[in-house]
Amino acid sequence: MKKFNIFATDIIQGPLYERLKKDGHKLTVWDRREDGPLTSEKMIENANDSEVIISMLSNTIDAYILAQLPKLKLITQYAVGFNNIDIKYAHSKEIIICNTPNVLTEATAELAMALMLAVARNLEAARKNVLNKEWETWEPSGFIGNSLFKKKHGIIGAGRIGTQLAKMCKGAFDQEIYYTGPNRKDEIESSCNAKYLSLEELAQECDIISIHCPYNEETHKLIDKKIFALFKNNVILINTARGEIIDEEELFSFFEKHKEAKAGLDVVCNEPLKADSPLRKLDNVFILPHIGSANDEARLNMAQLIYDNISAFSKDEELKTRV
Ligand code: DGY
């Protein structure tokens, strides 16, 4: 079994790091709270001797960084998305990339469902009412939200997470499921009786639209001015994928104009959301700090996958989740 120098770009809860150390690897962990933000220069300095990096989705690992890490052989990303890593360049340098698919499917679908419920039933405004001590009486006409039952739900990207959410919405709310993406998908069609539409048709047809596709060159600003123009004025838009899939200026214009429409976003462009972001001004846009995979089971299983991949790599065995 080979022993590696491993650089981990943040603290991960649970036994992962202890187990790696017990296996004889040398581990350096960046502690963001003590060490501050991990800049490119600090990453290069700290990972200089590393064969393995454990990365977070918030770390940009571009060609500039990769070119300066001559010993690097494996990046294990603690997330399913890996758009923060220059994969093409990494592969050209024979650096292997692994991610953590499957184990966070349910957690992320759960969060998409939570966002949908929170915006449909005005939970943020209702909670603020209690916290601000403004609850005076039972309000016959206050906080009236939207029902989710039997609504038309359009899934953009019927992969694991999109399909899981579709099943949950079909089961819980008897929703009619539609989907779009580059290819037709058997599972969502057979389990949810989902119908395949073009993005334009789906945008026009659906009451709820949720985004689950990966972020790449093809999906950059997929939801642009033309697509927003097709949305219903009271659409519910959910995004737990990546902020950059939506043109954020157009998102602002649409939700500023259509107060009946609601957005539930776990992701935005350029996270964390800037203090002066205009999106903060909109009551109909509900934003969370990218917590899709943040449940106890998912995070433990993600760490386990990282351990399994590093162990397999140290024994020259096949990696479980290579991308
Ligand atoms: C990921 O892991 O890429 C997702 O954004 C989960 O929130």
Short mmCIF file of C-alpha atoms and ligand atoms in Angstrom, two decimals:
data_model
loop_
_atom_site.label_atom_id
_atom_site.label_comp_id
_atom_site.label_asym_id
_atom_site.label_seq_id
_atom_site.Cartn_x
_atom_site.Cartn_y
_atom_site.Cartn_z
CA MET A 1 0.00 0.00 0.00
CA LYS A 2 1.43 3.37 -1.06
CA LYS A 3 1.56 6.26 1.42
CA PHE A 4 0.67 9.72 0.15
CA ASN A 5 1.10 13.33 1.08
CA ILE A 6 -2.49 14.52 1.12
CA PHE A 7 -3.63 18.14 1.17
CA ALA A 8 -7.24 18.67 2.30
CA THR A 9 -8.64 22.10 1.54
CA ASP A 10 -11.05 22.21 4.49
CA ILE A 11 -12.10 20.35 7.61
CA ILE A 12 -14.49 17.43 7.08
CA GLN A 13 -16.50 16.18 10.05
CA GLY A 14 -16.19 12.53 11.09
CA PRO A 15 -13.40 9.99 11.14
CA LEU A 16 -12.05 10.43 7.56
CA TYR A 17 -8.84 12.28 8.37
CA GLU A 18 -8.01 10.07 11.38
CA ARG A 19 -8.47 6.97 9.22
CA LEU A 20 -6.20 8.32 6.49
CA LYS A 21 -3.52 9.15 9.08
CA LYS A 22 -3.88 5.68 10.61
CA ASP A 23 -3.22 4.22 7.16
CA GLY A 24 0.11 6.04 7.18
CA HIS A 25 -0.67 8.98 4.89
CA LYS A 26 0.67 12.41 5.76
CA LEU A 27 -2.20 14.84 5.93
CA THR A 28 -2.19 18.63 5.82
CA VAL A 29 -5.59 20.23 6.43
CA TRP A 30 -6.38 23.85 5.62
CA ASP A 31 -8.42 25.27 8.49
CA ARG A 32 -10.33 28.11 6.85
CA ARG A 33 -11.47 29.56 10.17
CA GLU A 34 -7.91 29.88 11.45
CA ASP A 35 -5.91 30.14 8.23
CA GLY A 36 -8.30 32.40 6.26
CA PRO A 37 -9.41 31.96 2.65
CA LEU A 38 -7.39 29.48 0.62
CA THR A 39 -5.89 31.57 -2.20
CA SER A 40 -4.31 30.02 -5.32
CA GLU A 41 -0.86 30.80 -3.95
CA LYS A 42 -1.62 29.16 -0.61
CA MET A 43 -3.03 26.11 -2.37
CA ILE A 44 0.14 25.78 -4.46
CA GLU A 45 2.35 26.28 -1.40
CA ASN A 46 0.45 23.72 0.70
CA ALA A 47 -0.10 21.10 -1.98
CA ASN A 48 3.38 21.39 -3.42
CA ASP A 49 4.46 17.96 -2.19
CA SER A 50 1.05 16.30 -2.43
CA GLU A 51 0.11 13.38 -4.60
CA VAL A 52 -3.52 13.71 -3.47
CA ILE A 53 -5.81 16.70 -2.89
CA ILE A 54 -9.16 16.46 -1.11
CA SER A 55 -11.03 19.44 -2.57
CA MET A 56 -14.30 21.29 -1.90
CA LEU A 57 -16.59 22.68 -4.59
CA SER A 58 -15.62 26.16 -3.42
CA ASN A 59 -11.96 25.69 -4.47
CA THR A 60 -11.06 26.84 -7.96
CA ILE A 61 -8.48 24.36 -9.22
CA ASP A 62 -7.50 25.75 -12.60
CA ALA A 63 -4.67 25.10 -15.07
CA TYR A 64 -2.50 27.74 -13.36
CA ILE A 65 -2.64 25.80 -10.08
CA LEU A 66 -2.41 22.34 -11.63
CA ALA A 67 0.65 23.32 -13.68
CA GLN A 68 2.49 24.08 -10.45
CA LEU A 69 1.76 20.84 -8.65
CA PRO A 70 4.12 18.37 -10.34
CA LYS A 71 3.51 15.51 -7.89
CA LEU A 72 -0.27 15.63 -8.00
CA LYS A 73 -1.90 12.38 -9.17
CA LEU A 74 -5.41 12.39 -7.69
CA ILE A 75 -8.04 14.98 -6.76
CA THR A 76 -10.96 13.64 -4.70
CA GLN A 77 -13.72 16.21 -4.69
CA TYR A 78 -16.09 16.30 -1.70
CA ALA A 79 -19.13 16.97 -3.94
CA VAL A 80 -20.85 15.52 -6.95
CA GLY A 81 -20.31 18.63 -9.12
CA PHE A 82 -16.73 19.29 -10.20
CA ASN A 83 -17.00 22.37 -12.41
CA ASN A 84 -14.47 24.13 -10.16
CA ILE A 85 -11.72 21.86 -11.53
CA ASP A 86 -10.20 22.25 -15.00
CA ILE A 87 -10.85 18.63 -15.91
CA LYS A 88 -9.46 18.83 -19.45
CA TYR A 89 -6.18 20.21 -18.24
CA ALA A 90 -6.05 17.77 -15.30
CA HIS A 91 -6.58 14.84 -17.66
CA SER A 92 -3.88 16.16 -20.01
CA LYS A 93 -1.51 15.95 -17.01
CA GLU A 94 -2.84 12.45 -16.16
CA ILE A 95 -4.32 13.65 -12.90
CA ILE A 96 -7.31 11.53 -11.90
CA ILE A 97 -10.47 13.21 -10.59
CA CYS A 98 -13.06 11.52 -8.35
CA ASN A 99 -16.33 12.95 -7.03
CA THR A 100 -19.07 11.75 -4.65
CA PRO A 101 -22.12 10.79 -6.76
CA ASN A 102 -25.10 8.67 -5.57
CA VAL A 103 -24.59 9.24 -1.85
CA LEU A 104 -25.99 12.78 -1.93
CA THR A 105 -28.83 12.21 -4.38
CA GLU A 106 -31.55 11.95 -1.74
CA ALA A 107 -30.13 14.76 0.39
CA THR A 108 -30.11 17.18 -2.56
CA ALA A 109 -33.56 16.12 -3.75
CA GLU A 110 -34.80 16.60 -0.18
CA LEU A 111 -33.43 20.13 -0.17
CA ALA A 112 -35.03 20.91 -3.54
CA MET A 113 -38.32 19.71 -2.06
CA ALA A 114 -37.76 21.87 1.04
CA LEU A 115 -37.11 24.93 -1.14
CA MET A 116 -40.24 24.24 -3.15
CA LEU A 117 -42.36 24.00 0.00
CA ALA A 118 -40.71 27.01 1.62
CA VAL A 119 -41.36 29.32 -1.31
CA ALA A 120 -44.80 27.93 -2.19
CA ARG A 121 -46.06 28.42 1.40
CA ASN A 122 -44.21 31.69 2.17
CA LEU A 123 -42.36 30.16 5.11
CA GLU A 124 -39.70 32.86 5.28
CA ALA A 125 -42.22 35.72 5.62
CA ALA A 126 -44.28 33.71 8.11
CA ARG A 127 -41.25 32.93 10.26
CA LYS A 128 -40.07 36.54 10.18
CA ASN A 129 -43.52 37.52 11.39
CA VAL A 130 -43.04 35.35 14.48
CA LEU A 131 -39.41 36.35 15.09
CA ASN A 132 -40.23 40.06 14.73
CA LYS A 133 -43.06 39.67 17.26
CA GLU A 134 -45.59 40.80 14.64
CA TRP A 135 -47.97 37.85 15.08
CA GLU A 136 -51.14 39.56 16.25
CA THR A 137 -53.91 37.17 15.35
CA TRP A 138 -54.90 34.41 12.96
CA GLU A 139 -54.69 36.11 9.57
CA PRO A 140 -57.57 35.18 7.26
CA SER A 141 -55.75 36.73 4.32
CA GLY A 142 -52.11 36.59 5.39
CA PHE A 143 -49.27 34.46 4.03
CA ILE A 144 -51.45 32.79 1.44
CA GLY A 145 -49.26 30.56 -0.65
CA ASN A 146 -49.70 28.13 -3.51
CA SER A 147 -50.77 24.52 -3.47
CA LEU A 148 -48.29 22.06 -4.92
CA PHE A 149 -50.83 19.32 -5.61
CA LYS A 150 -51.29 18.17 -9.20
CA LYS A 151 -49.06 20.94 -10.53
CA LYS A 152 -47.00 20.55 -13.69
CA HIS A 153 -43.39 20.12 -12.65
CA GLY A 154 -40.57 20.50 -15.20
CA ILE A 155 -37.26 18.87 -14.37
CA ILE A 156 -34.24 20.27 -16.20
CA GLY A 157 -31.71 17.43 -16.12
CA ALA A 158 -33.27 14.07 -15.29
CA GLY A 159 -30.16 12.53 -13.78
CA ARG A 160 -30.05 10.96 -10.32
CA ILE A 161 -31.14 14.03 -8.34
CA GLY A 162 -33.75 15.26 -10.83
CA THR A 163 -35.30 11.81 -11.08
CA GLN A 164 -35.34 11.40 -7.29
CA LEU A 165 -37.12 14.75 -6.87
CA ALA A 166 -39.60 13.82 -9.60
CA LYS A 167 -40.46 10.57 -7.77
CA MET A 168 -40.92 12.44 -4.50
CA CYS A 169 -43.16 15.08 -6.10
CA LYS A 170 -45.19 12.47 -7.94
CA GLY A 171 -45.70 10.50 -4.72
CA ALA A 172 -46.28 13.40 -2.34
CA PHE A 173 -48.25 15.80 -4.55
CA ASP A 174 -49.42 13.74 -7.51
CA GLN A 175 -47.64 16.22 -9.78
CA GLU A 176 -47.48 15.82 -13.56
CA ILE A 177 -43.82 15.39 -14.38
CA TYR A 178 -42.12 16.78 -17.50
CA TYR A 179 -38.42 16.80 -18.19
CA THR A 180 -35.82 18.06 -20.60
CA GLY A 181 -32.17 17.39 -21.30
CA PRO A 182 -29.96 16.19 -24.13
CA ASN A 183 -31.40 12.65 -24.04
CA ARG A 184 -34.58 10.83 -23.14
CA LYS A 185 -34.38 8.93 -19.85
CA ASP A 186 -36.13 5.63 -19.19
CA GLU A 187 -36.18 5.83 -15.39
CA ILE A 188 -38.10 9.09 -15.03
CA GLU A 189 -40.49 8.05 -17.80
CA SER A 190 -41.25 4.64 -16.30
CA SER A 191 -41.34 5.65 -12.62
CA CYS A 192 -43.18 8.98 -12.98
CA ASN A 193 -44.86 8.70 -16.35
CA ALA A 194 -42.79 11.77 -17.22
CA LYS A 195 -43.07 13.40 -20.62
CA TYR A 196 -40.05 14.64 -22.54
CA LEU A 197 -40.25 18.25 -23.79
CA SER A 198 -37.87 20.75 -25.32
CA LEU A 199 -36.59 23.37 -22.86
CA GLU A 200 -38.82 25.98 -24.49
CA GLU A 201 -41.94 23.78 -24.23
CA LEU A 202 -41.16 22.93 -20.62
CA ALA A 203 -40.62 26.62 -19.75
CA GLN A 204 -44.03 27.50 -21.19
CA GLU A 205 -45.94 24.53 -19.83
CA CYS A 206 -44.83 24.07 -16.23
CA ASP A 207 -45.89 25.64 -12.92
CA ILE A 208 -42.74 24.51 -11.13
CA ILE A 209 -39.34 24.26 -12.80
CA SER A 210 -36.36 22.73 -11.05
CA ILE A 211 -32.80 22.63 -12.27
CA HIS A 212 -30.62 19.54 -11.80
CA CYS A 213 -28.27 19.43 -14.80
CA PRO A 214 -24.50 19.63 -14.43
CA TYR A 215 -22.86 22.99 -15.09
CA ASN A 216 -20.64 23.03 -18.17
CA GLU A 217 -20.15 24.98 -21.41
CA GLU A 218 -23.49 23.74 -22.77
CA THR A 219 -25.48 24.70 -19.67
CA HIS A 220 -23.81 28.08 -19.02
CA LYS A 221 -26.71 30.59 -18.78
CA LEU A 222 -29.09 27.95 -20.14
CA ILE A 223 -31.92 29.89 -18.48
CA ASP A 224 -31.51 33.15 -20.33
CA LYS A 225 -33.73 36.07 -21.31
CA LYS A 226 -35.51 34.00 -24.00
CA ILE A 227 -36.39 31.24 -21.53
CA PHE A 228 -37.48 33.65 -18.79
CA ALA A 229 -39.82 35.25 -21.34
CA LEU A 230 -41.57 31.87 -21.71
CA PHE A 231 -42.09 31.24 -17.97
CA LYS A 232 -45.52 31.61 -16.42
CA ASN A 233 -45.78 34.84 -14.42
CA ASN A 234 -46.33 32.83 -11.23
CA VAL A 235 -43.72 30.13 -11.86
CA ILE A 236 -41.83 28.50 -8.99
CA LEU A 237 -38.16 28.15 -9.99
CA ILE A 238 -35.87 25.89 -7.95
CA ASN A 239 -32.11 25.60 -8.43
CA THR A 240 -29.94 23.21 -6.41
CA ALA A 241 -27.43 22.63 -9.24
CA ARG A 242 -25.16 25.59 -10.04
CA GLY A 243 -25.90 29.32 -10.09
CA GLU A 244 -24.23 29.88 -13.44
CA ILE A 245 -26.88 27.77 -15.23
CA ILE A 246 -29.16 30.81 -14.83
CA ASP A 247 -28.41 34.26 -16.23
CA GLU A 248 -28.56 36.04 -12.88
CA GLU A 249 -29.29 39.50 -14.28
CA GLU A 250 -32.28 38.08 -16.11
CA LEU A 251 -33.33 36.23 -12.96
CA PHE A 252 -33.33 39.53 -11.07
CA SER A 253 -35.34 41.33 -13.79
CA PHE A 254 -37.90 38.53 -13.99
CA PHE A 255 -38.52 38.22 -10.24
CA GLU A 256 -38.47 41.98 -9.72
CA LYS A 257 -41.21 42.32 -12.34
CA HIS A 258 -43.29 39.24 -11.46
CA LYS A 259 -44.00 39.35 -7.74
CA GLU A 260 -46.28 36.31 -8.00
CA ALA A 261 -43.36 34.19 -9.17
CA LYS A 262 -41.03 32.63 -6.61
CA ALA A 263 -37.49 31.32 -6.70
CA GLY A 264 -35.86 28.92 -4.25
CA LEU A 265 -32.12 28.88 -4.81
CA ASP A 266 -29.48 26.81 -3.02
CA VAL A 267 -26.84 28.12 -5.44
CA VAL A 268 -25.97 31.47 -7.01
CA CYS A 269 -23.26 32.77 -9.35
CA ASN A 270 -20.09 33.67 -7.46
CA GLU A 271 -20.76 32.15 -4.07
CA PRO A 272 -20.96 33.39 -1.39
CA LEU A 273 -23.71 35.84 -2.37
CA LYS A 274 -22.28 39.37 -2.34
CA ALA A 275 -23.41 41.74 0.42
CA ASP A 276 -24.67 44.16 -2.23
CA SER A 277 -26.31 41.57 -4.50
CA PRO A 278 -29.61 42.98 -5.84
CA LEU A 279 -31.17 39.55 -5.24
CA ARG A 280 -31.20 40.32 -1.51
CA LYS A 281 -33.82 42.98 -2.18
CA LEU A 282 -36.39 40.55 -3.56
CA ASP A 283 -38.85 38.99 -1.13
CA ASN A 284 -39.85 36.40 -3.72
CA VAL A 285 -36.29 35.04 -4.04
CA PHE A 286 -35.34 32.69 -1.20
CA ILE A 287 -31.64 31.85 -1.06
CA LEU A 288 -29.76 29.22 0.96
CA PRO A 289 -25.95 28.95 1.30
CA HIS A 290 -25.44 25.85 -0.89
CA ILE A 291 -26.50 23.18 1.61
CA GLY A 292 -27.87 20.56 -0.82
CA SER A 293 -25.75 17.69 0.48
CA ALA A 294 -25.73 18.88 4.09
CA ASN A 295 -27.40 16.06 5.96
CA ASP A 296 -25.64 13.74 8.38
CA GLU A 297 -25.90 10.56 6.30
CA ALA A 298 -24.92 12.12 2.99
CA ARG A 299 -21.85 13.86 4.41
CA LEU A 300 -20.66 10.68 6.17
CA ASN A 301 -21.12 8.67 2.99
CA MET A 302 -19.33 11.30 0.91
CA ALA A 303 -16.36 11.06 3.29
CA GLN A 304 -16.48 7.26 3.05
CA LEU A 305 -16.28 7.48 -0.75
CA ILE A 306 -13.25 9.74 -0.49
CA TYR A 307 -11.63 7.21 1.83
CA ASP A 308 -12.48 4.33 -0.51
CA ASN A 309 -11.04 6.12 -3.53
CA ILE A 310 -7.80 7.07 -1.79
CA SER A 311 -7.44 3.52 -0.40
CA ALA A 312 -8.05 1.99 -3.83
CA PHE A 313 -5.54 4.38 -5.38
CA SER A 314 -2.92 3.46 -2.79
CA LYS A 315 -3.35 -0.21 -3.72
CA ASP A 316 -3.44 0.39 -7.49
CA GLU A 317 -7.03 -0.81 -7.55
CA GLU A 318 -9.86 0.58 -9.63
CA LEU A 319 -11.36 3.78 -8.22
CA LYS A 320 -15.05 3.80 -7.35
CA THR A 321 -16.14 7.16 -8.73
CA ARG A 322 -13.66 8.39 -11.31
CA VAL A 323 -14.87 11.16 -13.65
C1 DGY B 1 -22.65 19.01 -5.12
O1 DGY B 1 -22.19 18.17 -4.31
O2 DGY B 1 -22.10 19.28 -6.17
C2 DGY B 1 -23.94 19.68 -4.87
O3 DGY B 1 -23.87 21.03 -5.15
C3 DGY B 1 -24.60 19.34 -3.56
O4 DGY B 1 -25.18 20.42 -2.95
#
